Amino acid sequence: EPEVTQTPSHQVTQMGQEVILRCVPISNHLYFYWYRQILGQKVEFLVSFYNNEISEKSEIFDDQFSVERPDGSNFTLKIRSTKLEDSAMYFCASNPGLVVFETQYFGPGTRLLVL
Amino acid sequence: QKEVEQDPGPLSVPEGAIVSLNCTYSNSAFQYFMWYRQYSRKGPELLMYTYSSGNKEDGRFTAQVDKSSKYISLFIRDSQPSDSATYLCAMRGGSEKLVFGKGTKLTVNP
């Protein structure tokens, strides 16, 4: 069964450094998402991406964040200057986008620790 | 009032018990409802999804939505130790954004 994959599984970085989290969505899916989950808290929506542009973003997704689909298979989340509070599990998800209702399939996550 | 509320538990039951998990919500625009299962330090795994009010059954799992009460439930029959996980409700309206509950941690004891 096709799955969303994410790399790396763990990332440790120093405050102020740039990080890029990578995702390979399920093939032929059209919608892509990033969510994050701070330890002990809810899964929170960051951004949705369709047709090579951001379709929706949350207030968390400020100018420090950016997303890109550099080729036909990868989807990346960049954090330009990491802060301590960016430490969280980051999940990528994708959605076929072919019918009115389709749900989102999540990857295993990247655990980001900012020191 | 929080948009989605879910009792975090923890909930501990003996093997074979019927488990009832619930969420309430405040946004009447929500019309798509999902249940995800999340094992420790893993990604959410889709269990069931429903549109609008009604019931949906899949094996030992039954999802119920009552839009008039803004209340959704997940029932697990004949619970197994392998069902031990955190169960997340999630919902959305017209946008793609999923809004999650905090999750209920379930332990099924052999």
Short mmCIF file of N, CA, C and O in Angstrom, two decimals, chain A residues 10 31 33 35 37 39-45 48 55-56 58-59 89 91 95 100-109 111, chain B residues 2-6 32-34 36 38 41-46 49-51 88 92 94-103:
data_model
loop_
_atom_site.label_atom_id
_atom_site.label_comp_id
_atom_site.label_asym_id
_atom_site.label_seq_id
_atom_site.Cartn_x
_atom_site.Cartn_y
_atom_site.Cartn_z
N HIS A 10 14.73 12.10 12.43
CA HIS A 10 15.10 12.99 13.54
C HIS A 10 16.07 14.04 13.01
O HIS A 10 16.90 13.76 12.17
N TYR A 31 -3.00 17.14 -3.36
CA TYR A 31 -2.94 18.10 -2.27
C TYR A 31 -1.89 17.65 -1.26
O TYR A 31 -1.81 16.45 -0.93
N TYR A 33 0.24 18.73 2.55
CA TYR A 33 0.07 19.47 3.79
C TYR A 33 1.28 19.27 4.71
O TYR A 33 1.95 18.25 4.64
N TYR A 35 1.75 19.56 8.98
CA TYR A 35 1.20 19.75 10.31
C TYR A 35 2.35 19.62 11.30
O TYR A 35 3.40 19.05 10.99
N GLN A 37 3.18 18.80 15.69
CA GLN A 37 2.65 18.39 16.99
C GLN A 37 3.75 18.62 18.03
O GLN A 37 4.74 17.88 18.07
N LEU A 39 5.17 18.34 21.67
CA LEU A 39 5.03 17.23 22.62
C LEU A 39 3.89 17.48 23.60
O LEU A 39 3.84 18.52 24.27
N GLY A 40 2.94 16.55 23.64
CA GLY A 40 1.84 16.63 24.58
C GLY A 40 0.69 17.51 24.12
O GLY A 40 -0.28 17.69 24.85
N GLN A 41 0.80 18.06 22.91
CA GLN A 41 -0.25 18.95 22.43
C GLN A 41 -0.93 18.40 21.18
O GLN A 41 -0.59 17.32 20.69
N LYS A 42 -1.90 19.14 20.67
CA LYS A 42 -2.66 18.72 19.51
C LYS A 42 -1.82 18.77 18.24
O LYS A 42 -0.88 19.54 18.13
N VAL A 43 -2.23 17.98 17.29
CA VAL A 43 -1.70 18.12 15.93
C VAL A 43 -2.28 19.42 15.36
O VAL A 43 -3.50 19.63 15.41
N GLU A 44 -1.39 20.28 14.83
CA GLU A 44 -1.83 21.60 14.35
C GLU A 44 -1.52 21.76 12.86
O GLU A 44 -0.42 21.45 12.41
N PHE A 45 -2.45 22.30 12.14
CA PHE A 45 -2.29 22.57 10.71
C PHE A 45 -1.30 23.72 10.49
O PHE A 45 -1.36 24.74 11.20
N SER A 48 -1.40 24.16 3.48
CA SER A 48 -1.81 23.24 2.42
C SER A 48 -1.30 23.78 1.09
O SER A 48 -1.13 25.00 0.92
N SER A 55 -2.44 26.97 -0.76
CA SER A 55 -3.88 27.20 -0.84
C SER A 55 -4.45 27.69 0.49
O SER A 55 -5.47 28.38 0.51
N GLU A 56 -3.80 27.35 1.58
CA GLU A 56 -4.24 27.82 2.88
C GLU A 56 -3.07 27.72 3.85
O GLU A 56 -2.25 26.82 3.73
N SER A 58 -1.91 28.59 8.23
CA SER A 58 -2.34 29.01 9.56
C SER A 58 -1.49 30.19 10.02
O SER A 58 -0.49 30.55 9.39
N GLU A 59 -1.90 30.75 11.15
CA GLU A 59 -1.14 31.88 11.71
C GLU A 59 0.24 31.46 12.19
O GLU A 59 1.13 32.28 12.34
N MET A 89 7.16 17.55 16.43
CA MET A 89 7.08 16.52 15.39
C MET A 89 6.39 17.17 14.21
O MET A 89 5.33 17.78 14.38
N PHE A 91 4.62 16.60 10.58
CA PHE A 91 4.00 15.58 9.74
C PHE A 91 3.66 16.15 8.37
O PHE A 91 3.07 17.24 8.28
N ASN A 95 -3.36 14.06 -0.08
CA ASN A 95 -4.78 13.84 -0.32
C ASN A 95 -4.96 13.67 -1.83
O ASN A 95 -4.43 14.46 -2.59
N VAL A 100 -15.13 15.09 -4.00
CA VAL A 100 -15.47 16.17 -3.07
C VAL A 100 -14.88 15.91 -1.69
O VAL A 100 -14.30 16.79 -1.07
N PHE A 101 -15.02 14.68 -1.22
CA PHE A 101 -14.47 14.39 0.09
C PHE A 101 -13.35 13.38 -0.03
O PHE A 101 -13.54 12.27 -0.49
N GLU A 102 -12.19 13.80 0.37
CA GLU A 102 -11.06 12.90 0.45
C GLU A 102 -10.33 13.23 1.73
O GLU A 102 -10.22 14.39 2.09
N THR A 103 -9.83 12.23 2.37
CA THR A 103 -9.15 12.54 3.62
C THR A 103 -7.64 12.57 3.40
O THR A 103 -7.15 12.34 2.32
N GLN A 104 -6.93 12.83 4.46
CA GLN A 104 -5.50 13.06 4.38
C GLN A 104 -4.75 11.89 4.99
O GLN A 104 -5.12 11.39 6.05
N TYR A 105 -3.69 11.50 4.32
CA TYR A 105 -2.87 10.38 4.74
C TYR A 105 -1.53 10.93 5.21
O TYR A 105 -0.86 11.65 4.47
N PHE A 106 -1.16 10.54 6.42
CA PHE A 106 -0.01 11.15 7.07
C PHE A 106 1.24 10.28 6.96
O PHE A 106 1.16 9.06 6.96
N GLY A 107 2.37 10.96 6.93
CA GLY A 107 3.65 10.28 7.01
C GLY A 107 4.03 10.02 8.45
O GLY A 107 3.32 10.42 9.38
N PRO A 108 5.19 9.38 8.66
CA PRO A 108 5.60 8.99 10.02
C PRO A 108 6.16 10.16 10.83
O PRO A 108 6.31 10.03 12.05
N GLY A 109 6.47 11.27 10.18
CA GLY A 109 6.92 12.44 10.92
C GLY A 109 8.43 12.61 10.98
O GLY A 109 9.18 11.65 10.80
N ARG A 111 11.04 14.32 13.74
CA ARG A 111 11.15 14.94 15.07
C ARG A 111 12.26 15.97 15.01
O ARG A 111 13.43 15.62 14.80
N LYS B 2 -13.23 25.69 23.11
CA LYS B 2 -12.28 25.17 22.15
C LYS B 2 -13.03 24.61 20.96
O LYS B 2 -14.13 24.09 21.08
N GLU B 3 -12.38 24.66 19.79
CA GLU B 3 -13.04 24.24 18.57
C GLU B 3 -13.37 22.74 18.60
O GLU B 3 -14.44 22.32 18.17
N VAL B 4 -12.42 21.93 19.07
CA VAL B 4 -12.63 20.49 19.21
C VAL B 4 -12.14 20.07 20.59
O VAL B 4 -11.00 20.37 20.95
N GLU B 5 -12.99 19.39 21.32
CA GLU B 5 -12.62 18.93 22.66
C GLU B 5 -12.69 17.42 22.71
O GLU B 5 -13.64 16.79 22.22
N GLN B 6 -11.67 16.85 23.33
CA GLN B 6 -11.57 15.40 23.44
C GLN B 6 -10.94 15.08 24.79
O GLN B 6 -9.90 15.65 25.15
N TYR B 32 -17.02 17.01 7.74
CA TYR B 32 -16.24 15.80 7.48
C TYR B 32 -15.53 15.42 8.77
O TYR B 32 -14.84 16.25 9.36
N PHE B 33 -15.67 14.16 9.16
CA PHE B 33 -15.21 13.73 10.47
C PHE B 33 -14.36 12.48 10.33
O PHE B 33 -14.73 11.54 9.62
N MET B 34 -13.24 12.48 11.00
CA MET B 34 -12.29 11.39 10.90
C MET B 34 -11.81 10.92 12.25
O MET B 34 -11.81 11.70 13.21
N TYR B 36 -8.34 9.03 13.72
CA TYR B 36 -7.00 8.54 13.46
C TYR B 36 -6.49 7.80 14.69
O TYR B 36 -6.85 8.12 15.82
N GLN B 38 -2.88 6.83 16.59
CA GLN B 38 -1.48 7.23 16.62
C GLN B 38 -0.74 6.42 17.68
O GLN B 38 -1.05 6.52 18.87
N ARG B 41 5.05 8.23 19.08
CA ARG B 41 6.09 8.79 18.22
C ARG B 41 5.95 8.38 16.76
O ARG B 41 6.94 8.31 16.03
N LYS B 42 4.72 8.12 16.33
CA LYS B 42 4.45 7.79 14.93
C LYS B 42 3.44 8.76 14.36
O LYS B 42 2.85 9.56 15.09
N GLY B 43 3.21 8.69 13.06
CA GLY B 43 2.24 9.54 12.42
C GLY B 43 0.82 9.05 12.62
O GLY B 43 0.60 7.86 12.87
N PRO B 44 -0.17 9.94 12.54
CA PRO B 44 -1.57 9.51 12.62
C PRO B 44 -1.93 8.58 11.46
O PRO B 44 -1.60 8.85 10.32
N GLU B 45 -2.62 7.52 11.81
CA GLU B 45 -3.05 6.51 10.82
C GLU B 45 -4.56 6.58 10.72
O GLU B 45 -5.27 6.44 11.73
N LEU B 46 -5.06 6.79 9.51
CA LEU B 46 -6.50 6.94 9.32
C LEU B 46 -7.24 5.64 9.63
O LEU B 46 -6.91 4.58 9.12
N TYR B 49 -13.56 7.52 8.34
CA TYR B 49 -14.04 8.87 8.07
C TYR B 49 -15.50 8.82 7.69
O TYR B 49 -15.98 7.85 7.09
N THR B 50 -16.23 9.87 8.04
CA THR B 50 -17.65 9.96 7.72
C THR B 50 -17.96 11.38 7.28
O THR B 50 -17.27 12.34 7.64
N TYR B 51 -19.03 11.47 6.52
CA TYR B 51 -19.51 12.77 6.06
C TYR B 51 -20.87 13.02 6.68
O TYR B 51 -21.74 12.15 6.63
N LEU B 88 -7.22 9.96 17.86
CA LEU B 88 -7.43 11.38 17.57
C LEU B 88 -8.68 11.54 16.72
O LEU B 88 -8.82 10.88 15.69
N ARG B 92 -13.20 18.74 9.52
CA ARG B 92 -13.00 19.92 8.70
C ARG B 92 -14.31 20.37 8.09
O ARG B 92 -15.28 19.61 8.03
N GLY B 94 -15.28 23.48 4.95
CA GLY B 94 -15.03 23.68 3.53
C GLY B 94 -13.57 23.79 3.16
O GLY B 94 -13.22 23.61 2.00
N SER B 95 -12.72 24.08 4.11
CA SER B 95 -11.29 24.21 3.78
C SER B 95 -10.61 22.87 3.93
O SER B 95 -11.21 21.89 4.38
N GLU B 96 -9.36 22.80 3.53
CA GLU B 96 -8.59 21.56 3.63
C GLU B 96 -8.03 21.32 5.02
O GLU B 96 -7.54 20.25 5.33
N LYS B 97 -8.07 22.35 5.85
CA LYS B 97 -7.45 22.28 7.17
C LYS B 97 -8.18 21.30 8.07
O LYS B 97 -9.38 21.42 8.32
N LEU B 98 -7.46 20.31 8.59
CA LEU B 98 -8.01 19.41 9.59
C LEU B 98 -7.80 20.01 10.97
O LEU B 98 -6.70 20.48 11.28
N VAL B 99 -8.85 19.97 11.78
CA VAL B 99 -8.75 20.42 13.17
C VAL B 99 -8.84 19.17 14.04
O VAL B 99 -9.81 18.41 13.95
N PHE B 100 -7.84 18.97 14.86
CA PHE B 100 -7.72 17.77 15.67
C PHE B 100 -8.14 18.00 17.10
O PHE B 100 -7.99 19.10 17.65
N GLY B 101 -8.64 16.92 17.72
CA GLY B 101 -8.73 16.88 19.16
C GLY B 101 -7.36 16.53 19.74
O GLY B 101 -6.43 16.19 19.01
N LYS B 102 -7.28 16.60 21.05
CA LYS B 102 -5.99 16.37 21.69
C LYS B 102 -5.61 14.90 21.73
O LYS B 102 -4.44 14.57 21.91
N GLY B 103 -6.61 14.03 21.54
CA GLY B 103 -6.33 12.59 21.55
C GLY B 103 -6.68 11.96 22.88
O GLY B 103 -6.52 12.58 23.93
#
